[in-house]
Tab-separated table of C-alpha atoms and ligand atoms in Angstrom:
chain	number	residue	atom	x	y	z
A	1	MET	CA	24.837	-8.330	-32.828
A	2	ASP	CA	26.418	-5.076	-31.508
A	3	GLN	CA	26.897	-4.190	-27.846
A	4	TYR	CA	23.593	-2.310	-27.687
A	5	GLU	CA	21.571	-5.169	-29.087
A	6	THR	CA	23.364	-7.490	-26.673
A	7	VAL	CA	22.494	-5.389	-23.674
A	8	PHE	CA	18.958	-4.922	-25.021
A	9	LYS	CA	18.534	-8.709	-25.056
A	10	GLN	CA	20.090	-9.010	-21.626
A	11	VAL	CA	17.441	-6.721	-20.168
A	12	LEU	CA	14.650	-8.768	-21.765
A	13	GLU	CA	16.207	-11.960	-20.384
A	14	LYS	CA	16.488	-10.466	-16.918
A	15	ILE	CA	12.791	-9.583	-16.948
A	16	GLU	CA	11.974	-13.199	-17.847
A	17	THR	CA	14.352	-14.503	-15.182
A	18	HIS	CA	12.692	-12.249	-12.634
A	19	HIS	CA	9.292	-13.626	-13.648
A	20	ARG	CA	10.504	-17.225	-13.269
A	21	TRP	CA	12.035	-16.419	-9.872
A	22	PHE	CA	8.878	-14.732	-8.585
A	23	SER	CA	6.750	-17.657	-9.732
A	24	GLU	CA	8.829	-19.745	-7.277
A	25	CYS	CA	8.759	-17.275	-4.376
A	26	LEU	CA	6.467	-16.270	-1.549
A	27	PRO	CA	6.012	-12.536	-2.234
A	28	LEU	CA	5.042	-11.022	1.124
A	29	VAL	CA	5.855	-7.340	0.709
A	30	ALA	CA	2.790	-5.601	2.125
A	31	SER	CA	2.767	-2.770	-0.433
A	32	GLU	CA	2.682	-5.159	-3.397
A	33	ASN	CA	0.097	-7.196	-5.255
A	34	ILE	CA	-0.295	-8.679	-8.739
A	35	THR	CA	-2.465	-7.559	-11.633
A	36	SER	CA	-4.595	-9.552	-14.068
A	37	SER	CA	-3.369	-10.068	-17.631
A	38	GLU	CA	-5.929	-7.471	-18.829
A	39	VAL	CA	-4.539	-4.805	-16.489
A	40	ARG	CA	-1.046	-5.678	-17.731
A	41	ALA	CA	-2.302	-5.345	-21.328
A	42	ALA	CA	-3.666	-1.871	-20.535
A	43	LEU	CA	-0.224	-0.888	-19.272
A	44	SER	CA	1.402	-1.855	-22.552
A	45	SER	CA	-1.368	-0.258	-24.685
A	46	ASP	CA	-1.069	2.889	-26.826
A	47	PHE	CA	-2.629	4.891	-23.975
A	48	GLY	CA	0.870	4.899	-22.531
A	49	HIS	CA	2.200	6.903	-25.497
A	50	ARG	CA	-0.363	9.725	-25.289
A	51	TYR	CA	-0.850	13.065	-23.577
A	52	ALA	CA	-4.113	14.301	-22.061
A	53	GLU	CA	-3.413	16.958	-19.449
A	54	GLY	CA	-6.406	18.216	-17.485
A	55	TRP	CA	-9.881	16.795	-16.751
A	56	PRO	CA	-11.832	14.624	-19.257
A	57	GLY	CA	-13.613	16.928	-21.692
A	58	GLU	CA	-11.264	19.824	-20.854
A	59	ARG	CA	-8.013	18.382	-22.185
A	60	VAL	CA	-5.082	20.348	-23.452
A	61	TYR	CA	-4.404	17.768	-26.217
A	62	ALA	CA	-6.309	16.272	-29.154
A	63	GLY	CA	-6.736	12.525	-29.642
A	64	CYS	CA	-8.328	11.935	-26.260
A	65	LYS	CA	-11.807	10.753	-27.322
A	66	TYR	CA	-11.476	7.202	-25.985
A	67	ILE	CA	-8.988	8.124	-23.308
A	68	ASP	CA	-11.603	10.500	-21.855
A	69	GLU	CA	-14.297	7.815	-21.970
A	70	VAL	CA	-12.049	5.378	-20.118
A	71	GLU	CA	-11.106	7.943	-17.481
A	72	LEU	CA	-14.783	8.772	-16.869
A	73	ILE	CA	-15.491	5.043	-16.446
A	74	ALA	CA	-12.567	4.785	-13.989
A	75	ILE	CA	-13.951	7.724	-11.977
A	76	ASP	CA	-17.456	6.306	-11.959
A	77	LEU	CA	-16.299	2.838	-10.842
A	78	ALA	CA	-14.056	4.287	-8.119
A	79	LYS	CA	-16.954	6.372	-6.763
A	80	LYS	CA	-19.091	3.235	-6.599
A	81	LEU	CA	-16.330	1.256	-4.970
A	82	LEU	CA	-15.828	3.795	-2.182
A	83	GLY	CA	-19.286	5.353	-1.896
A	84	ALA	CA	-17.565	8.671	-2.649
A	85	GLU	CA	-19.002	11.699	-4.434
A	86	PHE	CA	-15.734	12.740	-6.013
A	87	VAL	CA	-12.675	10.768	-7.124
A	88	ASP	CA	-9.616	11.995	-8.979
A	89	VAL	CA	-7.834	9.026	-10.581
A	90	ARG	CA	-4.968	11.056	-12.051
A	91	PRO	CA	-2.329	11.048	-9.279
A	92	ILE	CA	0.495	8.849	-10.491
A	93	SER	CA	1.241	7.407	-7.039
A	94	GLY	CA	0.135	7.486	-3.423
A	95	VAL	CA	2.848	10.022	-2.609
A	96	THR	CA	1.655	12.291	-5.449
A	97	ALA	CA	-1.901	12.004	-4.068
A	98	ASN	CA	-0.672	13.101	-0.620
A	99	LEU	CA	1.340	15.929	-2.105
A	100	ALA	CA	-1.695	17.149	-4.069
A	101	VAL	CA	-3.771	17.123	-0.867
A	102	TYR	CA	-1.118	19.018	1.098
A	103	SER	CA	-0.947	21.548	-1.743
A	104	ALA	CA	-4.726	21.874	-2.035
A	105	LEU	CA	-5.538	22.151	1.656
A	106	SER	CA	-2.598	23.700	3.463
A	107	SER	CA	0.003	26.402	3.117
A	108	ALA	CA	3.721	26.040	3.663
A	109	GLY	CA	4.482	26.317	7.384
A	110	ASP	CA	1.116	24.877	8.482
A	111	THR	CA	1.093	21.924	10.843
A	112	LEU	CA	0.371	18.343	9.791
A	113	MET	CA	-0.455	15.740	12.397
A	114	ALA	CA	0.466	12.173	11.474
A	115	LEU	CA	2.090	9.062	12.904
A	116	SER	CA	5.847	9.016	13.331
A	117	ILE	CA	7.611	6.559	11.052
A	118	PRO	CA	8.531	3.922	13.706
A	119	ASN	CA	4.889	3.998	14.808
A	120	GLY	CA	3.766	3.293	11.249
A	121	GLY	CA	3.776	6.677	9.489
A	122	HIS	CA	4.950	6.918	5.880
A	123	ILE	CA	7.844	9.022	4.638
A	124	SER	CA	5.338	11.171	2.700
A	125	MET	CA	4.060	12.322	6.127
A	126	GLY	CA	7.573	12.921	7.417
A	127	LYS	CA	9.457	15.907	8.782
A	128	ARG	CA	11.907	17.935	6.758
A	129	ASP	CA	14.834	16.637	8.876
A	130	PHE	CA	14.179	13.085	7.612
A	131	GLY	CA	13.587	14.103	3.987
A	132	GLY	CA	9.854	13.497	4.407
A	133	THR	CA	7.589	14.774	1.628
A	134	ALA	CA	5.406	16.830	3.995
A	135	GLY	CA	8.371	18.731	5.434
A	136	LEU	CA	10.808	18.761	2.542
A	137	VAL	CA	8.465	19.404	-0.366
A	138	HIS	CA	5.572	21.292	1.184
A	139	ASN	CA	7.399	22.757	4.188
A	140	LEU	CA	4.830	21.467	6.670
A	141	ASP	CA	5.654	21.305	10.327
A	142	VAL	CA	4.913	17.749	11.471
A	143	GLU	CA	3.492	16.848	14.880
A	144	TYR	CA	2.766	13.281	15.890
A	145	PHE	CA	-0.330	11.440	17.042
A	146	ALA	CA	0.317	9.801	20.412
A	147	PHE	CA	0.729	6.037	19.924
A	148	ASP	CA	0.150	3.118	22.257
A	149	LYS	CA	2.327	0.194	21.225
A	150	ASN	CA	0.390	-2.203	23.470
A	151	ILE	CA	-2.574	-1.848	21.157
A	152	MET	CA	-0.504	-0.850	18.097
A	153	ASN	CA	-2.793	2.111	17.533
A	154	ILE	CA	-3.235	5.845	18.051
A	155	ASP	CA	-3.778	6.680	21.731
A	156	ILE	CA	-7.018	8.702	21.678
A	157	ASP	CA	-6.826	10.412	25.084
A	158	ALA	CA	-3.114	11.184	24.853
A	159	THR	CA	-3.637	12.634	21.358
A	160	LYS	CA	-6.464	14.859	22.619
A	161	LYS	CA	-4.172	16.101	25.407
A	162	ARG	CA	-1.382	16.679	22.915
A	163	LEU	CA	-3.753	18.702	20.708
A	164	GLU	CA	-4.757	20.836	23.724
A	165	LYS	CA	-1.140	21.506	24.672
A	166	LEU	CA	0.192	22.018	21.169
A	167	GLY	CA	-0.417	25.755	20.970
A	168	LYS	CA	-0.783	25.494	17.177
A	169	LYS	CA	-3.709	23.904	15.409
A	170	PRO	CA	-2.942	21.198	12.859
A	171	ARG	CA	-4.319	22.226	9.472
A	172	ILE	CA	-4.321	18.577	8.363
A	173	ALA	CA	-4.612	15.458	10.485
A	174	MET	CA	-3.479	12.534	8.356
A	175	PHE	CA	-4.684	9.159	9.584
A	176	GLY	CA	-3.455	5.985	7.925
A	177	ALA	CA	-0.054	4.317	7.934
A	178	SER	CA	2.511	2.063	6.320
A	179	LEU	CA	2.661	-0.276	9.270
A	180	PHE	CA	-1.081	-0.555	9.664
A	181	LEU	CA	-2.565	-3.374	11.698
A	182	PHE	CA	-5.766	-1.945	13.188
A	183	PRO	CA	-8.414	0.593	12.104
A	184	HIS	CA	-7.554	4.108	13.263
A	185	PRO	CA	-9.832	6.086	15.639
A	186	VAL	CA	-11.129	8.503	13.013
A	187	ARG	CA	-14.621	8.703	14.534
A	188	GLU	CA	-13.169	9.379	17.987
A	189	LEU	CA	-10.826	12.187	16.903
A	190	ALA	CA	-12.510	13.795	13.867
A	191	ASP	CA	-14.588	16.301	15.853
A	192	VAL	CA	-11.746	17.619	17.973
A	193	ILE	CA	-9.567	18.035	14.858
A	194	LYS	CA	-12.343	19.854	12.982
A	195	GLU	CA	-13.195	22.047	16.019
A	196	ASN	CA	-9.610	23.245	15.837
A	197	GLY	CA	-10.015	24.159	12.158
A	198	GLY	CA	-8.317	21.029	10.844
A	199	VAL	CA	-9.124	18.875	7.825
A	200	VAL	CA	-9.380	15.143	8.484
A	201	CYS	CA	-7.484	13.184	5.852
A	202	TYR	CA	-6.897	9.461	5.712
A	203	ASP	CA	-4.050	7.862	3.805
A	204	ALA	CA	-5.521	4.541	2.718
A	205	ALA	CA	-2.550	3.609	0.496
A	206	HIS	CA	-2.339	0.228	2.198
A	207	VAL	CA	-5.871	-0.586	3.237
A	208	ILE	CA	-8.013	0.844	0.445
A	209	GLY	CA	-8.880	-2.625	-0.879
A	210	LEU	CA	-9.963	-3.719	2.581
A	211	ILE	CA	-12.070	-0.559	2.932
A	212	ALA	CA	-13.636	-1.061	-0.509
A	213	GLY	CA	-14.312	-4.720	0.294
A	214	GLY	CA	-15.995	-3.889	3.619
A	215	ALA	CA	-13.305	-5.653	5.648
A	216	PHE	CA	-11.763	-2.737	7.571
A	217	GLN	CA	-13.098	0.703	8.597
A	218	ASP	CA	-15.016	3.184	6.426
A	219	PRO	CA	-13.226	6.526	6.878
A	220	LEU	CA	-15.518	8.626	4.662
A	221	ARG	CA	-18.461	7.610	6.878
A	222	GLU	CA	-16.444	8.092	10.101
A	223	GLY	CA	-15.547	11.749	9.648
A	224	ALA	CA	-12.693	11.794	7.112
A	225	ASP	CA	-12.994	14.623	4.587
A	226	VAL	CA	-10.410	13.281	2.157
A	227	LEU	CA	-9.058	9.848	1.322
A	228	THR	CA	-5.790	9.330	-0.549
A	229	PHE	CA	-4.676	5.928	-1.761
A	230	SER	CA	-2.426	3.778	-3.916
A	231	THR	CA	-4.151	1.565	-6.458
A	232	HIS	CA	-1.811	-1.438	-6.264
A	233	LYS	CA	-1.372	-2.625	-2.677
A	234	THR	CA	-4.648	-4.165	-1.582
A	235	LEU	CA	-6.479	-3.087	-4.749
A	236	PHE	CA	-5.962	-4.860	-8.094
A	237	GLY	CA	-4.606	-1.881	-10.027
A	238	PRO	CA	-1.330	-0.952	-11.616
A	239	GLN	CA	1.018	1.238	-9.578
A	240	GLY	CA	-0.745	4.577	-9.180
A	241	GLY	CA	-2.689	6.820	-6.825
A	242	ALA	CA	-6.075	8.505	-6.399
A	243	ILE	CA	-7.977	10.900	-4.135
A	244	ALA	CA	-11.601	10.581	-2.982
A	245	THR	CA	-13.888	12.933	-1.034
A	246	ASN	CA	-17.541	13.228	-0.087
A	247	GLY	CA	-17.878	16.156	-2.432
A	248	LYS	CA	-15.664	18.528	-0.422
A	249	TYR	CA	-12.609	20.369	-1.772
A	250	VAL	CA	-13.284	19.230	-5.349
A	251	GLU	CA	-11.932	22.231	-7.227
A	252	GLU	CA	-8.934	22.660	-4.913
A	253	ILE	CA	-7.927	19.019	-5.378
A	254	LYS	CA	-8.461	18.997	-9.150
A	255	GLN	CA	-6.265	22.057	-9.501
A	256	ALA	CA	-3.585	20.717	-7.190
A	257	VAL	CA	-3.371	17.496	-9.228
A	258	PHE	CA	-3.246	19.427	-12.518
A	259	PRO	CA	-1.427	21.691	-13.066
A	260	GLY	CA	-0.073	21.401	-9.502
A	261	VAL	CA	1.759	18.103	-9.161
A	262	THR	CA	1.271	16.332	-12.523
A	263	SER	CA	1.248	17.533	-16.099
A	264	ASN	CA	0.465	14.422	-18.107
A	265	HIS	CA	-0.953	11.760	-15.850
A	266	HIS	CA	-0.200	8.184	-16.902
A	267	LEU	CA	-3.097	7.277	-19.189
A	268	HIS	CA	-2.217	3.594	-19.518
A	269	SER	CA	-2.330	3.455	-15.742
A	270	VAL	CA	-5.783	5.111	-15.722
A	271	ALA	CA	-6.990	2.384	-18.139
A	272	GLY	CA	-5.507	-0.248	-15.802
A	273	LYS	CA	-7.244	1.416	-12.853
A	274	ALA	CA	-10.620	1.278	-14.661
A	275	LEU	CA	-10.214	-2.468	-15.291
A	276	ALA	CA	-9.010	-3.094	-11.746
A	277	PHE	CA	-11.927	-1.171	-10.209
A	278	ALA	CA	-14.373	-3.303	-12.243
A	279	GLU	CA	-12.595	-6.467	-11.052
A	280	TYR	CA	-12.747	-5.216	-7.495
A	281	LEU	CA	-16.448	-4.382	-7.656
A	282	ARG	CA	-17.036	-7.965	-8.790
A	283	PHE	CA	-14.536	-9.885	-6.610
A	284	GLY	CA	-13.330	-7.418	-3.964
A	285	LYS	CA	-15.634	-8.273	-1.103
A	286	GLU	CA	-14.726	-11.963	-1.128
A	287	TYR	CA	-11.050	-11.166	-1.659
A	288	ALA	CA	-10.773	-8.546	1.109
A	289	HIS	CA	-12.311	-10.848	3.712
A	290	GLN	CA	-10.005	-13.700	2.665
A	291	VAL	CA	-7.029	-11.333	2.985
A	292	THR	CA	-7.872	-10.433	6.588
A	293	ARG	CA	-8.540	-14.085	7.492
A	294	ASN	CA	-5.213	-15.063	5.935
A	295	ALA	CA	-3.271	-12.363	7.804
A	296	LYS	CA	-4.793	-13.467	11.080
A	297	ALA	CA	-4.017	-17.145	10.407
A	298	LEU	CA	-0.415	-16.292	9.487
A	299	ALA	CA	0.068	-14.184	12.625
A	300	GLN	CA	-1.476	-16.820	14.872
A	301	ARG	CA	0.797	-19.590	13.573
A	302	LEU	CA	3.941	-17.420	13.713
A	303	SER	CA	3.121	-16.654	17.329
A	304	GLU	CA	2.519	-20.346	18.132
A	305	LEU	CA	5.973	-21.049	16.695
A	306	GLY	CA	7.439	-18.629	19.257
A	307	LEU	CA	8.077	-15.598	17.065
A	308	GLN	CA	7.316	-12.176	18.536
A	309	VAL	CA	4.294	-10.953	16.609
A	310	LEU	CA	3.305	-7.335	17.331
A	311	GLY	CA	-0.209	-6.606	18.580
A	312	GLU	CA	-0.496	-9.870	20.491
A	313	ASN	CA	-2.768	-8.269	23.154
A	314	VAL	CA	-5.276	-7.238	20.532
A	315	GLY	CA	-5.365	-10.238	18.196
A	316	PHE	CA	-2.269	-9.411	16.062
A	317	THR	CA	-3.986	-7.799	13.059
A	318	LYS	CA	-7.197	-6.754	11.360
A	319	SER	CA	-5.525	-5.773	8.089
A	320	HIS	CA	-3.471	-7.518	5.380
A	321	GLN	CA	-0.305	-7.025	7.458
A	322	VAL	CA	1.566	-8.895	10.159
A	323	ALA	CA	4.568	-7.361	11.931
A	324	LEU	CA	7.354	-9.245	13.696
A	325	ASP	CA	9.941	-8.048	16.156
A	326	VAL	CA	13.021	-10.021	15.035
A	327	THR	CA	15.603	-8.523	17.398
A	328	ARG	CA	16.147	-11.962	19.005
A	329	PHE	CA	17.618	-13.128	15.679
A	330	GLY	CA	19.481	-10.024	14.493
A	331	ASP	CA	17.846	-7.069	12.787
A	332	GLY	CA	15.196	-6.634	10.105
A	333	THR	CA	17.757	-6.195	7.335
A	334	GLN	CA	19.586	-9.433	8.178
A	335	ILE	CA	16.309	-11.346	8.324
A	336	GLU	CA	15.073	-9.791	5.067
A	337	ARG	CA	18.272	-10.994	3.344
A	338	LYS	CA	18.185	-14.411	4.969
A	339	LEU	CA	14.587	-14.972	3.907
A	340	GLU	CA	15.305	-13.810	0.350
A	341	LEU	CA	17.774	-16.699	0.051
A	342	CYS	CA	14.822	-18.954	0.912
A	343	ASN	CA	12.713	-17.331	-1.854
A	344	ILE	CA	10.629	-15.594	0.806
A	345	ILE	CA	10.364	-11.896	-0.050
A	346	VAL	CA	9.596	-9.583	2.884
A	347	ASN	CA	10.651	-6.113	3.912
A	348	ARG	CA	12.443	-4.749	6.938
A	349	GLN	CA	10.370	-2.442	9.119
A	350	LEU	CA	11.003	0.175	11.776
A	351	ILE	CA	8.878	-0.755	14.766
A	352	PRO	CA	7.843	1.206	17.877
A	353	GLY	CA	10.817	1.716	20.185
A	354	ASP	CA	13.463	1.302	17.462
A	355	LEU	CA	14.795	4.868	17.566
A	356	GLN	CA	15.071	4.840	21.362
A	357	ALA	CA	17.026	1.584	21.034
A	358	GLY	CA	19.426	3.220	18.561
A	359	ARG	CA	18.074	1.370	15.516
A	360	HIS	CA	17.084	3.136	12.305
A	361	TYR	CA	15.926	2.242	8.817
A	362	THR	CA	19.115	0.395	7.821
A	363	ASN	CA	18.944	-1.921	10.838
A	364	PRO	CA	15.357	-1.813	12.130
A	365	GLY	CA	14.001	-4.262	14.648
A	366	GLY	CA	11.179	-5.636	12.597
A	367	ILE	CA	9.917	-7.169	9.415
A	368	ARG	CA	6.516	-6.548	7.876
A	369	LEU	CA	4.554	-9.216	6.022
A	370	GLY	CA	1.548	-8.681	3.752
A	371	VAL	CA	-0.729	-11.358	2.360
A	372	SER	CA	-2.421	-9.462	-0.511
A	373	GLU	CA	-0.457	-11.183	-3.258
A	374	LEU	CA	-0.548	-14.718	-1.847
A	375	THR	CA	-4.297	-14.311	-1.386
A	376	ARG	CA	-4.733	-13.213	-4.980
A	377	LEU	CA	-2.779	-16.296	-6.001
A	378	GLY	CA	-5.491	-18.318	-4.252
A	379	MET	CA	-3.912	-19.178	-0.907
A	380	LYS	CA	-6.169	-19.632	2.095
A	381	GLU	CA	-5.771	-20.214	5.840
A	382	SER	CA	-4.292	-23.730	5.487
A	383	GLU	CA	-1.530	-22.439	3.202
A	384	MET	CA	-0.872	-19.614	5.687
A	385	ILE	CA	0.112	-22.254	8.255
A	386	GLU	CA	2.642	-23.644	5.766
A	387	VAL	CA	3.880	-20.145	4.933
A	388	ALA	CA	4.376	-19.416	8.650
A	389	ASN	CA	6.294	-22.679	9.092
A	390	LEU	CA	8.559	-21.772	6.159
A	391	ILE	CA	9.182	-18.255	7.512
A	392	TYR	CA	10.081	-19.763	10.878
A	393	GLU	CA	12.478	-22.252	9.267
A	394	GLY	CA	13.955	-19.487	7.098
A	395	ILE	CA	14.665	-17.360	10.156
A	396	THR	CA	15.957	-20.092	12.441
A	397	LYS	CA	17.809	-22.547	10.140
A	398	GLU	CA	21.315	-21.996	8.808
A	399	ASP	CA	20.888	-23.523	5.342
A	400	PRO	CA	18.363	-21.728	3.085
A	401	GLY	CA	18.470	-24.453	0.373
A	402	PRO	CA	15.901	-26.899	1.818
A	403	VAL	CA	13.523	-24.052	2.718
A	404	ALA	CA	13.737	-22.610	-0.807
A	405	SER	CA	12.899	-26.072	-2.228
A	406	LYS	CA	9.812	-26.319	-0.040
A	407	VAL	CA	8.756	-22.800	-1.106
A	408	ARG	CA	9.078	-23.807	-4.780
A	409	GLU	CA	6.992	-26.902	-4.136
A	410	LEU	CA	4.248	-24.927	-2.382
A	411	ARG	CA	4.089	-22.337	-5.183
A	412	LYS	CA	3.564	-25.021	-7.860
A	413	GLY	CA	-0.157	-25.084	-7.110
A	414	PHE	CA	-0.576	-21.277	-7.096
A	415	GLN	CA	0.275	-19.744	-10.464
A	416	LEU	CA	-2.965	-18.067	-11.554
A	417	VAL	CA	-4.362	-14.621	-10.790
A	418	GLU	CA	-7.552	-15.461	-8.891
A	419	TYR	CA	-10.414	-13.027	-8.173
A	420	SER	CA	-10.243	-12.004	-11.838
A	421	PHE	CA	-12.467	-12.596	-14.882
A	422	SER	CA	-9.849	-14.509	-16.901
A	423	ARG	CA	-7.765	-16.309	-14.223
A	424	GLY	CA	-4.626	-15.889	-16.344
A	425	ARG	CA	-1.066	-16.736	-15.361
A	426	ALA	CA	0.774	-14.461	-12.964
A	427	TYR	CA	4.314	-13.228	-13.696
A	428	VAL	CA	4.282	-13.292	-17.488
A	429	THR	CA	5.185	-10.371	-19.725
A	430	SER	CA	1.789	-9.939	-21.378
B	501	PLP	C1	0.847	5.077	4.113
B	501	PLP	C2	1.464	5.212	2.756
B	501	PLP	N1	1.201	6.298	2.044
B	501	PLP	C3	1.711	6.486	0.811
B	501	PLP	C4	2.524	5.539	0.258
B	501	PLP	C5	3.113	5.789	-1.073
B	501	PLP	O1	2.456	5.130	-2.053
B	501	PLP	P1	3.085	5.021	-3.520
B	501	PLP	O2	4.145	4.011	-3.423
B	501	PLP	O3	1.892	4.643	-4.346
B	501	PLP	O4	3.609	6.380	-3.874
B	501	PLP	C6	2.844	4.386	0.946
B	501	PLP	C7	3.725	3.370	0.323
B	501	PLP	O5	3.880	2.288	0.680
B	501	PLP	C8	2.307	4.217	2.244
B	501	PLP	O6	2.613	3.155	2.977
């Protein structure tokens, strides 16, 4: 065996080791979920070797007969799932979907209104100074929604006042967030944004599964013109993105996606999306409601244990997420690392007030937890109590060993991908 074959085998072994490790962990990163074995099979299919630039039926390449049929099924299922008139399933990620929308609907130098990052905004909505996609790539000038941290939501009146004072009219108002606990006031602000010539967009990267399952808000019925989303956070898809509208801006968006921000879109991912949308139409309603019940149960128990859960005044959460202020114990990065030693996988999070307190993304004050994956593994409210207890022990105890053992024990009973047709094993290669 030469050095290249050796390293080749090492990589394969590391993938297997990762799978074994994750089957013994509590994966609580809010932007992650797991896919069924069929979606994983689509990802390793021949679709992933092919090219099909353009729209089904208008491709720039031959060999797309079945690829086109699958993409049309994906579009049709996504429209059903969201009650949308138009869906483009080609964006290869949530960021690409946002970039396509910025490109389709605004010009460089226009103003985007979004949440600041410590208040929950995503880097794709960020200013040029922070390397944010909106500023850096599309040269948008970013203004912020006013935010009320007592209710962990956009402050409606203060935002209206800010819009009056601004002197420039936002071309795009982007609702939605990365730290996203409560439905945003789309209905309350849509008219004032549109009166000022703005387009109401909603980045549902995180909450699209909850929206599709009827367990959150319904932006397209509340005044949003455009919805962008990731297909893998609360949905059951592979990593990818999509854009939906009520029939508005169709040609502009299609052209911005291709040839604007993608040439070949990832066809294996489109096949995975089609399968995942079918799974979600069948199981999504039950799943989404279990997700929100689980998040609430987790938050409630963490608070009872004395941890500082954000949004306490307003019932902690209505989404898949729970956010903790961990400054009593160090910073979010230290806690993220400490919990990883306990096989509890979470991510550090900037929280409101961090920048004023001199904290930034390497040492933020919070951690963010998401229950999408544990719910898909079949966990319910009673397991959330155990998960909260383990998080508490992981944060407060010195020795991670005993906590990691308890995590392994708990995970023994949760190894299948539930809310799927085949209920296959999670964390296996194919
Ligand atoms: C609000 C929001 N938008 C967009 C994205 C980017 O999505 P993706 O990772 O699919 O590019 C994220 C990622 O977590 C997000 O939180």
